[in-house]
PDB file of C-alpha atoms in Angstrom:
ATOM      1  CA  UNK M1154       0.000   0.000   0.000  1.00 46.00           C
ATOM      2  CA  UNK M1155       2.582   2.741   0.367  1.00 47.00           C
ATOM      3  CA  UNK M1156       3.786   2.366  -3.093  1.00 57.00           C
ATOM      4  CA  UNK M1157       0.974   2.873  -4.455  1.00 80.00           C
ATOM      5  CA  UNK M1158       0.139   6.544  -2.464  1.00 86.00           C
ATOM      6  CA  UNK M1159       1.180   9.877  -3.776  1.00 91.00           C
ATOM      7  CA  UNK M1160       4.596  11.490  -2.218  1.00 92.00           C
ATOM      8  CA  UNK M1161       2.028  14.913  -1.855  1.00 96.00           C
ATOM      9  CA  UNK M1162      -1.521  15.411  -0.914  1.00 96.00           C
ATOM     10  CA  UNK M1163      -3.721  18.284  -2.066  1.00 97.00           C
ATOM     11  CA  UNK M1164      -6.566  18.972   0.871  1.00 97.00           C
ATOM     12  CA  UNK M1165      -9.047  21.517  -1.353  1.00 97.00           C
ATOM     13  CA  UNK M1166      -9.963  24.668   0.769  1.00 95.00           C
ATOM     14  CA  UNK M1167     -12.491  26.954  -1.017  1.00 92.00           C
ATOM     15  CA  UNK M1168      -9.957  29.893  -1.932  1.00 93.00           C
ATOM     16  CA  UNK M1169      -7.388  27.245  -3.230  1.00 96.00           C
ATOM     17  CA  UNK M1170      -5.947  24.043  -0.662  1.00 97.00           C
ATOM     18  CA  UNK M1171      -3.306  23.003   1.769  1.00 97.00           C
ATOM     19  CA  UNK M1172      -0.813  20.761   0.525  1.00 97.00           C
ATOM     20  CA  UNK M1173       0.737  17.824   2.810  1.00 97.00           C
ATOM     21  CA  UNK M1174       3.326  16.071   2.400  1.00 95.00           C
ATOM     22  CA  UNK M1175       2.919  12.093   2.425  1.00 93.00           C
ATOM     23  CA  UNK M1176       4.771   9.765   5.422  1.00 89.00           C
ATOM     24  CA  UNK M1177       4.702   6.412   5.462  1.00 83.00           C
ATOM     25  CA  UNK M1178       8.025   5.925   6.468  1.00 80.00           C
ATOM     26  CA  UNK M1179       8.007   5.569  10.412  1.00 75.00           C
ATOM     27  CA  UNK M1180       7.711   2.902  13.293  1.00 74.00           C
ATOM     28  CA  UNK M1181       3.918   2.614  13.786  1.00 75.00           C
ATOM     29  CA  UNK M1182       3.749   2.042  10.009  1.00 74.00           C
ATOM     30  CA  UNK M1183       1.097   4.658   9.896  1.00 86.00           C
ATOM     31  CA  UNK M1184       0.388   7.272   7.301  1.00 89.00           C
ATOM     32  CA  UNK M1185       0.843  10.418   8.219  1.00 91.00           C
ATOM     33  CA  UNK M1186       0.291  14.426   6.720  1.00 94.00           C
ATOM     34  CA  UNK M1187       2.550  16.808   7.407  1.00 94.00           C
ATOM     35  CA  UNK M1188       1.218  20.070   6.977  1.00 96.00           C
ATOM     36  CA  UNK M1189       4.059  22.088   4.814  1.00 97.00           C
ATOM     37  CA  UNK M1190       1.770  24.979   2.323  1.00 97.00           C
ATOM     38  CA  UNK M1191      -1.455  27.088   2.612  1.00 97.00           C
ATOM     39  CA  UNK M1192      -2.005  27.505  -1.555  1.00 98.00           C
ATOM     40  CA  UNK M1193      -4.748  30.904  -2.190  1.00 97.00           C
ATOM     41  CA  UNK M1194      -5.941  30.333  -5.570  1.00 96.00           C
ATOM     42  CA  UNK M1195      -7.543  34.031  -5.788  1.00 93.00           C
ATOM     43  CA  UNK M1196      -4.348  35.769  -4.945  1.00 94.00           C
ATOM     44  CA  UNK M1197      -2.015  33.410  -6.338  1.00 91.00           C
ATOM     45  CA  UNK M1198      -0.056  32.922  -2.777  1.00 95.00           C
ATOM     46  CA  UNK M1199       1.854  30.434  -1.314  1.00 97.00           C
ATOM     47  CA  UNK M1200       2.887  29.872   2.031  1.00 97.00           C
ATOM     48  CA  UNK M1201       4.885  27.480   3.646  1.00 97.00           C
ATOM     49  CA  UNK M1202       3.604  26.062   7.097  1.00 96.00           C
ATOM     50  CA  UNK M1203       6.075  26.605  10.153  1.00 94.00           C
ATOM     51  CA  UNK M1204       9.389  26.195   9.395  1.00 94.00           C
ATOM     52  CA  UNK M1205       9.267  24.646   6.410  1.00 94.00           C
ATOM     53  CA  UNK M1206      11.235  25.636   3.218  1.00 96.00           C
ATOM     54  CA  UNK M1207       9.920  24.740   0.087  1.00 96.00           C
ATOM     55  CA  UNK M1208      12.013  22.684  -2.217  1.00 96.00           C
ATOM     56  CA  UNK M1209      11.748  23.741  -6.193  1.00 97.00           C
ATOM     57  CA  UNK M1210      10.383  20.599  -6.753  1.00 96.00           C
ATOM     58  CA  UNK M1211       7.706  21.277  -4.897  1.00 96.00           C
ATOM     59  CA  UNK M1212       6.881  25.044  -5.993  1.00 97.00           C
ATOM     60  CA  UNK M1213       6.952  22.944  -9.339  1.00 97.00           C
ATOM     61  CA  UNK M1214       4.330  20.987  -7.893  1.00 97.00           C
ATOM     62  CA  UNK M1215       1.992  23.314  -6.314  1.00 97.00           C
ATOM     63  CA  UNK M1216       2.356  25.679  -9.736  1.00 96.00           C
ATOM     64  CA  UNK M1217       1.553  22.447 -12.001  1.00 97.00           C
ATOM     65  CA  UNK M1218      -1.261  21.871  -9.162  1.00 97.00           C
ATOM     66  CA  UNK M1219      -2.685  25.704  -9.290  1.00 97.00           C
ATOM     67  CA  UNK M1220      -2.541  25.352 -13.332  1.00 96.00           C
ATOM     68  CA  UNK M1221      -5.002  22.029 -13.609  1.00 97.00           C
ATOM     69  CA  UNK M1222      -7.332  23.327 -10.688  1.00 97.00           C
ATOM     70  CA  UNK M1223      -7.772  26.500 -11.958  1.00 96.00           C
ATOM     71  CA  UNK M1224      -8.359  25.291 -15.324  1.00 97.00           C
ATOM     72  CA  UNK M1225     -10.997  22.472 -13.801  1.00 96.00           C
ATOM     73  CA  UNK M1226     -12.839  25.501 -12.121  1.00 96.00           C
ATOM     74  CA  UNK M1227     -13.415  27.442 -15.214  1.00 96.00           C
ATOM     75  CA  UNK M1228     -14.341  24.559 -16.751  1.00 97.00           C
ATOM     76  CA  UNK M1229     -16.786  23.746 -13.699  1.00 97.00           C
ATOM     77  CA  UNK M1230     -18.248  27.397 -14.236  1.00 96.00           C
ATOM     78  CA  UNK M1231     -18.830  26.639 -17.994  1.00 97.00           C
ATOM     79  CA  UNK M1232     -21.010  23.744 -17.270  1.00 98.00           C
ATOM     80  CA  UNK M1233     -22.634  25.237 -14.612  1.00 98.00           C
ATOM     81  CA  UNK M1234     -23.806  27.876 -17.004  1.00 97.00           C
ATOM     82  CA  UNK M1235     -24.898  25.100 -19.595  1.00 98.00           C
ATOM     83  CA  UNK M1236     -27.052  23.409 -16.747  1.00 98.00           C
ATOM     84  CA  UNK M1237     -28.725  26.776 -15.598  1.00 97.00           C
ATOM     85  CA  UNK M1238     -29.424  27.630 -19.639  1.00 97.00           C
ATOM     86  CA  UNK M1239     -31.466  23.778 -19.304  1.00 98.00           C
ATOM     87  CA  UNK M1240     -32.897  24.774 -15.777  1.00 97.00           C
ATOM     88  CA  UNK M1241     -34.290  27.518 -17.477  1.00 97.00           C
ATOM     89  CA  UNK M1242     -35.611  25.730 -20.240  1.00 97.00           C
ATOM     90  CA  UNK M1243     -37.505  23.622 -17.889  1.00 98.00           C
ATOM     91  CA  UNK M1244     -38.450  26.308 -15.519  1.00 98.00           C
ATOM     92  CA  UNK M1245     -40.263  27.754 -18.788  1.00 97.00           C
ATOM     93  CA  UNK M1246     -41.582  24.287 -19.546  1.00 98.00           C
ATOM     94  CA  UNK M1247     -42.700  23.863 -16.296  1.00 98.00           C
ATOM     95  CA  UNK M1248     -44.744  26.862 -15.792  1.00 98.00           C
ATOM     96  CA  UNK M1249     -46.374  26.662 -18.773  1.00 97.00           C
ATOM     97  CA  UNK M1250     -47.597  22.912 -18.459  1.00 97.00           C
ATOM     98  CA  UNK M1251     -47.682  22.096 -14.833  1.00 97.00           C
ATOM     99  CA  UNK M1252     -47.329  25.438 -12.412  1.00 97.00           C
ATOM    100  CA  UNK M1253     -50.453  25.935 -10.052  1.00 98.00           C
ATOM    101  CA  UNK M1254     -51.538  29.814  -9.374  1.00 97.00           C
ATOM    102  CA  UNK M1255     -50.227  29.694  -6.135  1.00 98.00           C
ATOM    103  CA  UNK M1256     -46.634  27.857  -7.169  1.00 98.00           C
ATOM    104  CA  UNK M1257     -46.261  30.933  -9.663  1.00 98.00           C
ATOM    105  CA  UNK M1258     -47.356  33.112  -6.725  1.00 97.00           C
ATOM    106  CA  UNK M1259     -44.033  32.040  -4.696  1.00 98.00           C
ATOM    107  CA  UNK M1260     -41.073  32.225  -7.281  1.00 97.00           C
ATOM    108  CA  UNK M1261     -42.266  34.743 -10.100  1.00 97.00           C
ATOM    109  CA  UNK M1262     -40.863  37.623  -8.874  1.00 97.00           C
ATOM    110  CA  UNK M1263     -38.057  36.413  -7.440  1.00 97.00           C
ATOM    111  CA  UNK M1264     -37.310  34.981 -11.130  1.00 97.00           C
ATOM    112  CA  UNK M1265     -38.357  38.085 -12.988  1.00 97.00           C
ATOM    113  CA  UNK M1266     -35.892  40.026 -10.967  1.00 97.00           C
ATOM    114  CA  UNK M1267     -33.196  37.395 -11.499  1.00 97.00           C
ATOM    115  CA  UNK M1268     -33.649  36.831 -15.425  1.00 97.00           C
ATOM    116  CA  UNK M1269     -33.789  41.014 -15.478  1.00 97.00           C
ATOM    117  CA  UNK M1270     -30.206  41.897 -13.595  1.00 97.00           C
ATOM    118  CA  UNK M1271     -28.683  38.590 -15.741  1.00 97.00           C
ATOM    119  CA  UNK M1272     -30.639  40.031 -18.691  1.00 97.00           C
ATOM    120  CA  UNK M1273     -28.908  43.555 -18.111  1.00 97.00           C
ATOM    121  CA  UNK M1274     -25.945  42.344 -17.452  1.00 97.00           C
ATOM    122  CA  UNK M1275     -25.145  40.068 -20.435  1.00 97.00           C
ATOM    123  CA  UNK M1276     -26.758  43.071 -22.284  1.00 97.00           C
ATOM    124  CA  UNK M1277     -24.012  45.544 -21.251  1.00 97.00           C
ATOM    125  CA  UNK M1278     -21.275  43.044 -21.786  1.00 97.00           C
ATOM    126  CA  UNK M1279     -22.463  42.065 -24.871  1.00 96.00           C
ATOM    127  CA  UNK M1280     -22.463  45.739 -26.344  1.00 95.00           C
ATOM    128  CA  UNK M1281     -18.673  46.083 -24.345  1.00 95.00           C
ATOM    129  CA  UNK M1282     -17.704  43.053 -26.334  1.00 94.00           C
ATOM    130  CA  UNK M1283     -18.754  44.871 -30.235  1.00 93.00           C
ATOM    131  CA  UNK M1284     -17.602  48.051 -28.897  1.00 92.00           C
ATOM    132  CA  UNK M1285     -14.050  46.771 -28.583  1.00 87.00           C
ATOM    133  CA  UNK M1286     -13.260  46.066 -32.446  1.00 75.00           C
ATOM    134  CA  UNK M1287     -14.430  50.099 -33.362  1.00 62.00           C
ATOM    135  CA  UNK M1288     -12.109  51.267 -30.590  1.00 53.00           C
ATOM    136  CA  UNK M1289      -9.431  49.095 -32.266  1.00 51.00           C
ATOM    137  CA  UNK M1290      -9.891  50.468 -35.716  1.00 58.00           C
ATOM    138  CA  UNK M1291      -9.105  53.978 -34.531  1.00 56.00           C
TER     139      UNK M1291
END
Protein backbone atom coordinates (compact mmCIF):
# COMPACT_ATOMS: atom_id res chain seq x y z
CA UNK A 1 0.00 0.00 0.00
CA UNK A 2 2.58 2.74 0.37
CA UNK A 3 3.79 2.37 -3.09
CA UNK A 4 0.97 2.87 -4.45
CA UNK A 5 0.14 6.54 -2.46
CA UNK A 6 1.18 9.88 -3.78
CA UNK A 7 4.60 11.49 -2.22
CA UNK A 8 2.03 14.91 -1.85
CA UNK A 9 -1.52 15.41 -0.91
CA UNK A 10 -3.72 18.28 -2.07
CA UNK A 11 -6.57 18.97 0.87
CA UNK A 12 -9.05 21.52 -1.35
CA UNK A 13 -9.96 24.67 0.77
CA UNK A 14 -12.49 26.95 -1.02
CA UNK A 15 -9.96 29.89 -1.93
CA UNK A 16 -7.39 27.24 -3.23
CA UNK A 17 -5.95 24.04 -0.66
CA UNK A 18 -3.31 23.00 1.77
CA UNK A 19 -0.81 20.76 0.52
CA UNK A 20 0.74 17.82 2.81
CA UNK A 21 3.33 16.07 2.40
CA UNK A 22 2.92 12.09 2.42
CA UNK A 23 4.77 9.76 5.42
CA UNK A 24 4.70 6.41 5.46
CA UNK A 25 8.03 5.93 6.47
CA UNK A 26 8.01 5.57 10.41
CA UNK A 27 7.71 2.90 13.29
CA UNK A 28 3.92 2.61 13.79
CA UNK A 29 3.75 2.04 10.01
CA UNK A 30 1.10 4.66 9.90
CA UNK A 31 0.39 7.27 7.30
CA UNK A 32 0.84 10.42 8.22
CA UNK A 33 0.29 14.43 6.72
CA UNK A 34 2.55 16.81 7.41
CA UNK A 35 1.22 20.07 6.98
CA UNK A 36 4.06 22.09 4.81
CA UNK A 37 1.77 24.98 2.32
CA UNK A 38 -1.46 27.09 2.61
CA UNK A 39 -2.01 27.50 -1.55
CA UNK A 40 -4.75 30.90 -2.19
CA UNK A 41 -5.94 30.33 -5.57
CA UNK A 42 -7.54 34.03 -5.79
CA UNK A 43 -4.35 35.77 -4.94
CA UNK A 44 -2.01 33.41 -6.34
CA UNK A 45 -0.06 32.92 -2.78
CA UNK A 46 1.85 30.43 -1.31
CA UNK A 47 2.89 29.87 2.03
CA UNK A 48 4.88 27.48 3.65
CA UNK A 49 3.60 26.06 7.10
CA UNK A 50 6.07 26.60 10.15
CA UNK A 51 9.39 26.20 9.40
CA UNK A 52 9.27 24.65 6.41
CA UNK A 53 11.24 25.64 3.22
CA UNK A 54 9.92 24.74 0.09
CA UNK A 55 12.01 22.68 -2.22
CA UNK A 56 11.75 23.74 -6.19
CA UNK A 57 10.38 20.60 -6.75
CA UNK A 58 7.71 21.28 -4.90
CA UNK A 59 6.88 25.04 -5.99
CA UNK A 60 6.95 22.94 -9.34
CA UNK A 61 4.33 20.99 -7.89
CA UNK A 62 1.99 23.31 -6.31
CA UNK A 63 2.36 25.68 -9.74
CA UNK A 64 1.55 22.45 -12.00
CA UNK A 65 -1.26 21.87 -9.16
CA UNK A 66 -2.69 25.70 -9.29
CA UNK A 67 -2.54 25.35 -13.33
CA UNK A 68 -5.00 22.03 -13.61
CA UNK A 69 -7.33 23.33 -10.69
CA UNK A 70 -7.77 26.50 -11.96
CA UNK A 71 -8.36 25.29 -15.32
CA UNK A 72 -11.00 22.47 -13.80
CA UNK A 73 -12.84 25.50 -12.12
CA UNK A 74 -13.41 27.44 -15.21
CA UNK A 75 -14.34 24.56 -16.75
CA UNK A 76 -16.79 23.75 -13.70
CA UNK A 77 -18.25 27.40 -14.24
CA UNK A 78 -18.83 26.64 -17.99
CA UNK A 79 -21.01 23.74 -17.27
CA UNK A 80 -22.63 25.24 -14.61
CA UNK A 81 -23.81 27.88 -17.00
CA UNK A 82 -24.90 25.10 -19.60
CA UNK A 83 -27.05 23.41 -16.75
CA UNK A 84 -28.73 26.78 -15.60
CA UNK A 85 -29.42 27.63 -19.64
CA UNK A 86 -31.47 23.78 -19.30
CA UNK A 87 -32.90 24.77 -15.78
CA UNK A 88 -34.29 27.52 -17.48
CA UNK A 89 -35.61 25.73 -20.24
CA UNK A 90 -37.51 23.62 -17.89
CA UNK A 91 -38.45 26.31 -15.52
CA UNK A 92 -40.26 27.75 -18.79
CA UNK A 93 -41.58 24.29 -19.55
CA UNK A 94 -42.70 23.86 -16.30
CA UNK A 95 -44.74 26.86 -15.79
CA UNK A 96 -46.37 26.66 -18.77
CA UNK A 97 -47.60 22.91 -18.46
CA UNK A 98 -47.68 22.10 -14.83
CA UNK A 99 -47.33 25.44 -12.41
CA UNK A 100 -50.45 25.94 -10.05
CA UNK A 101 -51.54 29.81 -9.37
CA UNK A 102 -50.23 29.69 -6.13
CA UNK A 103 -46.63 27.86 -7.17
CA UNK A 104 -46.26 30.93 -9.66
CA UNK A 105 -47.36 33.11 -6.73
CA UNK A 106 -44.03 32.04 -4.70
CA UNK A 107 -41.07 32.23 -7.28
CA UNK A 108 -42.27 34.74 -10.10
CA UNK A 109 -40.86 37.62 -8.87
CA UNK A 110 -38.06 36.41 -7.44
CA UNK A 111 -37.31 34.98 -11.13
CA UNK A 112 -38.36 38.08 -12.99
CA UNK A 113 -35.89 40.03 -10.97
CA UNK A 114 -33.20 37.39 -11.50
CA UNK A 115 -33.65 36.83 -15.42
CA UNK A 116 -33.79 41.01 -15.48
CA UNK A 117 -30.21 41.90 -13.60
CA UNK A 118 -28.68 38.59 -15.74
CA UNK A 119 -30.64 40.03 -18.69
CA UNK A 120 -28.91 43.55 -18.11
CA UNK A 121 -25.95 42.34 -17.45
CA UNK A 122 -25.14 40.07 -20.44
CA UNK A 123 -26.76 43.07 -22.28
CA UNK A 124 -24.01 45.54 -21.25
CA UNK A 125 -21.28 43.04 -21.79
CA UNK A 126 -22.46 42.07 -24.87
CA UNK A 127 -22.46 45.74 -26.34
CA UNK A 128 -18.67 46.08 -24.34
CA UNK A 129 -17.70 43.05 -26.33
CA UNK A 130 -18.75 44.87 -30.24
CA UNK A 131 -17.60 48.05 -28.90
CA UNK A 132 -14.05 46.77 -28.58
CA UNK A 133 -13.26 46.07 -32.45
CA UNK A 134 -14.43 50.10 -33.36
CA UNK A 135 -12.11 51.27 -30.59
CA UNK A 136 -9.43 49.09 -32.27
CA UNK A 137 -9.89 50.47 -35.72
CA UNK A 138 -9.10 53.98 -34.53
Amino acid sequence: MPGDLPDYYFRIRENGAVLFKVDTENRQRRIELDEIATINLRNGNIKPHGDHDLTEGERALIEDWIARRSAELARRDLDDIHRAVDHLNLTAQWAQSRASDAELDAVTDALLLAMHDLRSVLIRRKADRLAKPTKAAE
